[in-house]
Short mmCIF file of C-alpha atoms in Angstrom, two decimals:
data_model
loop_
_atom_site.label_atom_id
_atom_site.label_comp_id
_atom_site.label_asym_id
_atom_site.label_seq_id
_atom_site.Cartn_x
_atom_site.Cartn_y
_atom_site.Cartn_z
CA UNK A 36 -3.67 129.22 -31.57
CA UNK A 37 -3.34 126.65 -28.57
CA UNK A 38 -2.49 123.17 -28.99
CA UNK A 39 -3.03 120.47 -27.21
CA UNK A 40 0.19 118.72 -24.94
CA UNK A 41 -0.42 116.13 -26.16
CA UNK A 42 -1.51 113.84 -29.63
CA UNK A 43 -4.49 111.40 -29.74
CA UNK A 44 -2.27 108.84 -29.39
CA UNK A 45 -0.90 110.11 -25.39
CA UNK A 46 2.24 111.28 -27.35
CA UNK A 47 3.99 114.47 -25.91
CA UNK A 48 3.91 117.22 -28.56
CA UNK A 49 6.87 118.89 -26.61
CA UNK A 50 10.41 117.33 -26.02
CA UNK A 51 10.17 114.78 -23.50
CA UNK A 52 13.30 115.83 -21.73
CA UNK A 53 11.02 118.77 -20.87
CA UNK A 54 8.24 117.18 -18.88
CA UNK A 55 6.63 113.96 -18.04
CA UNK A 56 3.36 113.49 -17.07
CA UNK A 57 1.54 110.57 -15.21
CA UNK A 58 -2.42 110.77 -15.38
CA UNK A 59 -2.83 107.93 -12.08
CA UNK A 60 -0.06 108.35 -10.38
CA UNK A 61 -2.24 108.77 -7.42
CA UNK A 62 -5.27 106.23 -6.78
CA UNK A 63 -8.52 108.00 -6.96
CA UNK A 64 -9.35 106.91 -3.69
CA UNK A 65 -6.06 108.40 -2.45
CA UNK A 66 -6.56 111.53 -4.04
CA UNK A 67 -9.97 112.28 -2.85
CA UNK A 68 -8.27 111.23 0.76
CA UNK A 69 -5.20 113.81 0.57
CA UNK A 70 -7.76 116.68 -0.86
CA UNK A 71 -10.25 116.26 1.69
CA UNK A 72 -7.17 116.58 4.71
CA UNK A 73 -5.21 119.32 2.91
CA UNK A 74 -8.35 121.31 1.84
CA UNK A 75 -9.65 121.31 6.25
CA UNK A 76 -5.81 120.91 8.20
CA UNK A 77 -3.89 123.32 5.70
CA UNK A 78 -2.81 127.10 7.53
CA UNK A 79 -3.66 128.60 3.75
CA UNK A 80 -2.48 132.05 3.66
CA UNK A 81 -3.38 134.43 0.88
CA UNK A 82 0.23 136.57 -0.10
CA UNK A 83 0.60 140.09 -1.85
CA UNK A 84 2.80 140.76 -4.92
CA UNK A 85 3.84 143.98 -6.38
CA UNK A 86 2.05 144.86 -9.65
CA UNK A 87 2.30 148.08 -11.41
CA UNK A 88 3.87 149.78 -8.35
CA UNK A 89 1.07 148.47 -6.49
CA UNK A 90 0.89 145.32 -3.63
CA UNK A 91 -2.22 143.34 -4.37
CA UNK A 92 -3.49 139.87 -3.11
CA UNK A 93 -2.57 136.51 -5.35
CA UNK A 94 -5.94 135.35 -6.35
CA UNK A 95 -4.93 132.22 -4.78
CA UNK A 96 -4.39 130.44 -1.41
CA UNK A 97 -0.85 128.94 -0.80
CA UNK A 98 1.41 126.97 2.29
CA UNK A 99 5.09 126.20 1.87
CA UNK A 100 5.95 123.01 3.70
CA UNK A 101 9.42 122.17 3.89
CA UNK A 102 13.49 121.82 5.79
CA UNK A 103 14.35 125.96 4.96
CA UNK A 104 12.48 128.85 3.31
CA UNK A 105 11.90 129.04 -0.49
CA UNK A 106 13.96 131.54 -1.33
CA UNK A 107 16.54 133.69 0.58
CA UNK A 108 14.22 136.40 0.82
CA UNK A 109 11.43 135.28 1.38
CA UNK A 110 10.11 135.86 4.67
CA UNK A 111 7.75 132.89 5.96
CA UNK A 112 8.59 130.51 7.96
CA UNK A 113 8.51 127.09 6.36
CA UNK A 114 5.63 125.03 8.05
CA UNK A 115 6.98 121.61 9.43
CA UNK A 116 5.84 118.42 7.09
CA UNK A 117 2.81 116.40 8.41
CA UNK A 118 3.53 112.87 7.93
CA UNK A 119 1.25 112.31 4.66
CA UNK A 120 3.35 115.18 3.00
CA UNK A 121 6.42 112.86 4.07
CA UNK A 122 4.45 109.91 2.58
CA UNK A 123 3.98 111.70 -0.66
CA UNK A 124 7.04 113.31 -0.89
CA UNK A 125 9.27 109.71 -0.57
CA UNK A 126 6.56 108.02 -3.52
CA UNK A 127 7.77 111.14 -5.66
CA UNK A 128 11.31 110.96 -5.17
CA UNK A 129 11.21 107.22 -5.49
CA UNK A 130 9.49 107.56 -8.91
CA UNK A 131 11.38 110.49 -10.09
CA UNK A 132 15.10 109.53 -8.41
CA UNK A 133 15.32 113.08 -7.69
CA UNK A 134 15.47 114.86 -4.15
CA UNK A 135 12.73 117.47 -2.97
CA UNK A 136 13.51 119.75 0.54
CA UNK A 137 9.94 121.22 0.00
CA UNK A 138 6.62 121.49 -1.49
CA UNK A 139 4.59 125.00 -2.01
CA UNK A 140 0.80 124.18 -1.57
CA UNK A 141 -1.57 126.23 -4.08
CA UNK A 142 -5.37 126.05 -3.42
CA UNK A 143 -7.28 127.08 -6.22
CA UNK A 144 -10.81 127.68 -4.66
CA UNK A 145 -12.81 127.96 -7.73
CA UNK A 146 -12.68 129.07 -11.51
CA UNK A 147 -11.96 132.38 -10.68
CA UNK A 148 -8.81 131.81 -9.29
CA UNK A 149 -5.63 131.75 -11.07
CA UNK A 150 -2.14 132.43 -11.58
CA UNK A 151 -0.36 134.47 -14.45
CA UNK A 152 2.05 133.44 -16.88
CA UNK A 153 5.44 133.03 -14.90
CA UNK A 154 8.59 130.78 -15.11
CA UNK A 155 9.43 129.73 -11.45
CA UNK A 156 11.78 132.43 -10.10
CA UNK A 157 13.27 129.64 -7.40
CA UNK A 158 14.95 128.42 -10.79
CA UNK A 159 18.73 129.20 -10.33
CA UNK A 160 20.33 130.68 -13.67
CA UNK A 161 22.46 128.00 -15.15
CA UNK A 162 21.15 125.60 -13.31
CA UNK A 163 18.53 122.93 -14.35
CA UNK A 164 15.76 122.76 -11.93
CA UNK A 165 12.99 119.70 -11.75
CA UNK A 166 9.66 120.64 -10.11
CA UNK A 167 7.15 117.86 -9.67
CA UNK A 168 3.53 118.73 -9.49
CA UNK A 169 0.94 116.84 -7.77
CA UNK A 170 -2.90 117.46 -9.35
CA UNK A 171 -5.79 116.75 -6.97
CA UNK A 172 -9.45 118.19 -6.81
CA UNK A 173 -11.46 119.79 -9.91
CA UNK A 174 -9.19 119.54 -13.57
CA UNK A 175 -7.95 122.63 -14.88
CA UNK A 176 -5.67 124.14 -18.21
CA UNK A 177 -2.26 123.88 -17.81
CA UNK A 178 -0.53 126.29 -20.61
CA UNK A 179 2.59 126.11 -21.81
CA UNK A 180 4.22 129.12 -23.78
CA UNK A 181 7.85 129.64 -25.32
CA UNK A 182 9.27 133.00 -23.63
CA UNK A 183 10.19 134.81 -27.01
CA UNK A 184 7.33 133.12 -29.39
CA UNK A 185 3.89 133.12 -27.36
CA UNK A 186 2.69 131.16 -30.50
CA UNK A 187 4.16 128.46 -29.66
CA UNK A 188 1.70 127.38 -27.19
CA UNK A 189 0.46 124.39 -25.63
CA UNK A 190 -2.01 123.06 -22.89
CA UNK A 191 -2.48 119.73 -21.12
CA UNK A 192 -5.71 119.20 -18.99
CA UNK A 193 -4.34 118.30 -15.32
CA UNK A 194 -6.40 115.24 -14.06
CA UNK A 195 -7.13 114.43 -10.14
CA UNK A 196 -4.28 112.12 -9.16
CA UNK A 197 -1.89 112.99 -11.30
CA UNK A 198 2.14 113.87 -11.85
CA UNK A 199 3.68 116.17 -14.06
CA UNK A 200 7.27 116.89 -13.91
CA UNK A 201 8.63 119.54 -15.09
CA UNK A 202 12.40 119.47 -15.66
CA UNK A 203 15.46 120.54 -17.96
CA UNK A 204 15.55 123.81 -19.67
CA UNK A 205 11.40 124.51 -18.99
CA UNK A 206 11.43 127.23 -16.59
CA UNK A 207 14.54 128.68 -18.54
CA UNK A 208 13.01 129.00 -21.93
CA UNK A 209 9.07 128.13 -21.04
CA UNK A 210 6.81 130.00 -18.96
CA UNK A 211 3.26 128.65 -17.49
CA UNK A 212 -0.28 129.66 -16.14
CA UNK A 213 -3.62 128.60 -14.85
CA UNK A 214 -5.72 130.97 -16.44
CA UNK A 215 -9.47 132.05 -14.90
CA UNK A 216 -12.22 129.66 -16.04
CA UNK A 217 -16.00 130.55 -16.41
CA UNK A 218 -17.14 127.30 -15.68
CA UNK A 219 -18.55 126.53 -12.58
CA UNK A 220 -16.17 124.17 -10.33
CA UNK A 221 -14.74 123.28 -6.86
CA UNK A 222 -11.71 123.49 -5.24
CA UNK A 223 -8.29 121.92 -7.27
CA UNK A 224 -4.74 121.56 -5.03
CA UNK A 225 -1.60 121.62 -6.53
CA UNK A 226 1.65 120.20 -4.72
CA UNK A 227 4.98 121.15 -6.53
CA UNK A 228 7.70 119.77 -4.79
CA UNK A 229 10.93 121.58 -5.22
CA UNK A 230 14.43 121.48 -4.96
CA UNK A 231 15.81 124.60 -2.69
CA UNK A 232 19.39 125.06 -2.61
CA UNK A 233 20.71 126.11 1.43
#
């Protein structure tokens, strides 16, 4: 059974020094602004991973901004920050206190598209590793499961405008997803901002 991130009263359900999570921390105003630019100036490219010995295509669109590549073997060049990026970027770090060198861009174009249950690979064993994503364009599930008890399950709904950060032991013992969604809906962006060691 899923349960909800949160309790009536806004109270996390999960240990806070797991996540945080800021419904406004974007105006609306600001947020329809940085959707509208990202969704028409973004070079969106659609990658293949391997599944079941075969390559297929992510059913998603993503762009990795940032000063180096995401991870050593990964083979895109990292596309130079436009100045709103910058913008956005110093606001995070300024509310967080916490460095980013990039952020990976995933467009979600409608219900249909998704991503699968995962803990972020760019997480570096033994290390703790923050990740701060920025929600804007249509809401969708964000679920939560532990690694080795998938009952223990949670999901927050991700609002337009806002922060969640993700941090401590989450991508260690925690993994995530956005799952497919039968509702009709448009387009949702999701900035997560990461640390990437040279």
């Amino acid at each position: 059974m899923q349960q909800k991130l949160f309790d009536d009263n806004r109270q996390l359900v999960l240990p806070g020094e797991l996540m945080d999570y800021t419904p406004d921390f974007l105006k609306e105003s600001e947020a329809d602004e940085l959707l509208t630019l990202l969704l028409q100036n973004t070079p969106w490219q659609q990658t293949k991973v391997k599944m079941y010995d075969k390559e297929v295509l992510t059913p998603r669109l993503t762009a990795w901004y940032g000063d180096r590549p995401l991870r050593a073997d990964d083979q895109r060049e990292p596309i130079p920050w436009i100045p709103e990026l910058r913008v956005i970027r110093q606001r995070i770090e300024a509310f967080t206190d916490m460095e980013f060198q990039g952020v990976l861009l995933n467009l979600y174009r409608d219900g249909s598209d998704s991503v699968a249950w995962h803990a972020d690979k760019d997480t570096i064993p033994g290390r703790k590793t923050e990740i701060a994503s920025l929600s804007l364009g249509a809401e969708r599930n964000f679920d939560f499961r532990r690694k080795h008890d998938h009952a223990s399950r949670y999901s927050i709904n991700l609002q337009h405008g806002s922060l969640l950060l993700m941090k401590g032991d989450l991508q260690l013992y925690w993994e995530h997803r956005i799952a497919k969604s039968n509702t009709v809906m448009g387009p949702r962006i999701n900035l997560t901002f990461r640390k990437v060691v040279s």
